[in-house]
Amino acid sequence: MEADILMDAGLLRNYDLYQYLLETSVYPREADYLKEIRALTSTHPMAVMGTNPDSGQLMALFLKLINAKRTIEIGVFTGYSLLLTALTIPEDGKITAIDPDRSSYEIGLPIIKKAGVEHKIDFVESAALPVLEKLLEDHDNHGTFDFAFVDADKHNYVEYHEKLLRLLKPGGIVIYDNTLWAGTVTMPEDSVPPVLLPSRKPVMELNKYLAADTRIQICQVPVGDGMTICRRL
């Protein structure tokens, strides 16, 4: 499928260069459990939805930089980024992991259990907005989360952002994945592969929204399929 070809090498579109990056800087530092869940995910028919290992490496760096302990993940799939977060945060850290499809999460769950980090994860099988709204009903949750990672339905990213900013503490970080959407954000609409077209406009709207949001400091980076890192001011 054309979408798979577009996303496999990230935005570099040069397989030799991307392979060099992975083999030199990413794979040697990737935990064995992450290699295992990545290999398992590669057999899934929607494997393209998995988090790129270079994106995961960047996430882990930010988790450590801010000493993240309480995190949110919206969009879990088979659990690569979830396992990465669980391996990175402290033993008493907690992740609220939200996804409407528990069956995909259960593909990677045996590896998460084997890694000994399942106790850090509160998996919620649900659409994300109701879960975020419920968290916000308890004022003790406001401004208490250190980190969030969003890799889910692009149409709701702006709504997720508004709720996450209320949950994040000052200095907390939220990372949005797929913000360059296989490079289609600069393509003429009639040349965008049909499978990518429905989410192209929401991604472009999110990018404009984040760029204009004075409540955050941002950096959009061409890692994986594009990630926008937002620090709450």
C-alpha positions in Angstrom: 0.0 0.0 0.0 1.3 3.4 -0.9 0.8 4.8 2.6 3.1 2.1 4.0 5.8 3.1 1.6 5.5 6.7 2.5 5.8 6.1 6.2 8.3 3.2 6.5 11.4 5.4 6.3 9.8 8.3 8.2 10.2 11.7 6.5 13.8 11.2 5.4 12.5 9.2 2.4 16.1 7.9 2.0 16.2 4.3 3.2 20.0 4.1 3.4 20.2 7.2 5.5 17.3 6.2 7.7 18.8 2.7 8.2 22.1 4.4 9.1 20.4 6.5 11.7 18.6 3.4 13.2 21.6 1.1 13.2 24.0 3.8 14.5 22.0 5.6 17.2 18.7 3.9 17.8 18.9 0.1 17.7 22.0 -0.2 19.9 20.2 1.7 22.7 16.8 0.1 22.2 15.8 -2.2 25.1 15.3 -5.9 24.2 11.7 -5.8 25.2 11.1 -2.9 22.8 12.8 -4.8 20.0 10.5 -7.7 20.8 7.3 -5.7 20.7 8.4 -3.9 17.6 9.0 -7.2 15.8 5.6 -8.4 17.0 3.9 -5.3 15.8 5.5 -5.6 12.3 3.3 -8.7 11.7 0.1 -6.7 12.3 -1.8 -5.6 9.2 -1.8 -2.1 10.5 1.8 -2.1 11.5 2.3 1.4 10.1 0.4 2.7 13.2 3.3 1.6 15.5 5.6 4.2 16.9 8.9 4.6 15.1 11.9 3.6 17.2 13.6 6.9 16.6 10.5 8.7 17.8 10.5 6.5 20.9 14.1 7.4 21.6 13.3 11.1 21.5 10.3 10.5 23.8 12.5 8.7 26.3 14.9 11.5 26.3 12.2 14.0 27.2 10.7 11.7 29.9 14.1 11.6 31.6 14.8 15.3 31.1 11.7 16.3 33.0 11.8 13.3 35.4 8.3 12.4 34.4 6.3 10.3 36.8 2.6 10.7 36.0 1.8 10.5 32.3 -1.1 10.1 29.8 -1.0 8.2 26.5 -3.8 8.7 24.0 -3.7 6.0 21.4 -1.9 2.8 22.5 -2.1 0.3 19.6 0.1 -2.7 20.4 2.0 -0.7 23.1 5.5 0.2 21.8 5.4 3.8 23.1 3.5 2.6 26.2 6.2 0.0 27.1 8.9 2.6 26.3 7.3 5.0 28.8 6.8 2.4 31.4 10.4 1.3 31.2 11.6 5.0 31.4 9.5 6.4 34.3 10.3 5.5 37.9 9.1 2.3 39.6 6.2 4.2 41.2 5.3 6.1 38.1 1.8 5.8 36.5 0.5 5.9 33.0 -3.1 6.5 32.1 -3.3 4.7 28.7 -6.4 5.3 26.7 -7.5 3.4 23.5 -10.9 2.1 22.3 -9.3 -1.1 21.0 -8.2 -3.4 23.8 -7.5 -6.2 21.4 -4.5 -4.4 19.9 -3.1 -3.6 23.4 -3.4 -7.2 24.4 -1.0 -8.2 21.5 1.8 -6.4 23.3 0.6 -7.1 26.8 2.6 -10.3 27.3 5.8 -8.5 26.6 4.8 -5.6 28.9 4.1 -8.2 31.6 7.5 -9.9 30.9 9.2 -6.6 31.3 7.7 -6.3 34.8 6.1 -2.9 34.2 2.3 -3.7 33.9 1.7 -2.3 37.4 2.6 1.2 36.1 -0.2 1.1 33.5 -3.8 1.9 34.0 -5.3 0.9 30.6 -8.7 2.4 29.9 -10.7 1.0 27.0 -12.6 4.0 25.8 -12.6 7.0 23.5 -10.2 9.5 24.9 -12.4 12.6 25.4 -14.7 11.1 28.0 -11.7 9.9 30.0 -10.1 13.3 29.9 -13.3 14.9 30.9 -13.7 12.6 33.9 -10.1 13.3 35.0 -10.9 17.0 34.8 -14.0 16.6 37.0 -11.6 16.0 39.9 -9.8 19.3 40.5 -7.0 17.4 42.2 -5.9 16.2 38.8 -5.5 19.7 37.4 -1.9 20.6 36.8 -0.6 17.3 38.1 0.6 15.3 35.0 4.1 15.6 33.8 3.9 14.2 30.3 1.4 13.2 27.6 1.8 11.4 24.2 -0.9 11.6 21.6 -1.0 9.3 18.6 -4.7 8.8 17.9 -7.6 10.1 15.8 -6.3 13.4 14.3 -9.8 15.0 14.1 -9.8 15.4 17.9 -6.2 16.6 18.5 -7.2 20.2 19.2 -9.8 19.1 21.7 -7.2 16.8 23.3 -4.8 19.7 23.5 -7.2 21.9 25.4 -8.0 19.2 28.0 -4.3 18.1 28.3 -3.2 21.7 29.0 -5.4 21.7 32.0 -4.1 18.4 33.3 -0.4 19.1 32.6 1.7 20.9 35.3 3.7 24.0 34.3 6.8 22.7 32.5 5.0 19.5 31.5 5.3 18.2 28.0 2.8 16.9 25.5 4.0 15.3 22.3 1.7 15.0 19.2 2.6 12.4 16.7 2.1 12.5 12.9 2.1 16.2 12.6 3.8 16.2 9.2 1.5 13.3 8.0 3.8 11.6 5.6 4.7 14.9 4.1 1.2 15.4 2.7 0.9 18.8 4.6 2.7 20.4 1.7 1.2 18.4 -1.2 -1.5 19.6 -3.5 -4.7 17.9 -2.2 -5.3 16.1 -5.4 -2.0 14.3 -5.1 -2.4 13.0 -1.6 -3.0 9.2 -1.4 -6.7 8.6 -0.6 -5.9 6.7 2.6 -4.1 9.8 4.0 -6.5 12.5 2.8 -9.1 12.4 5.6 -6.6 13.3 8.3 -4.5 15.8 6.3 -6.7 18.8 7.0 -7.1 18.2 10.8 -3.3 17.8 11.1 -2.7 21.1 9.2 -5.3 22.8 11.4 -3.6 21.4 14.5 -0.2 22.7 13.4 -1.6 26.2 12.9 -3.4 26.0 16.3 -0.3 25.0 18.2 1.9 27.6 16.5 -0.5 30.3 17.6 -0.9 29.0 21.2 0.9 31.4 23.5 0.4 29.0 26.5 3.1 26.7 25.2 6.6 26.6 23.8 6.8 24.3 20.7 9.2 22.6 18.5 8.1 20.6 15.5 10.7 18.0 14.5 10.9 15.8 11.4 11.4 12.6 13.4 9.3 9.6 12.4 6.2 11.0 10.8 6.7 14.4 12.4 6.3 15.2 16.1 5.4 18.4 17.7 6.8 18.8 21.2 4.9 21.3 23.4 6.0 22.5 26.8 3.3 24.1 29.0 4.4 27.5 30.1 
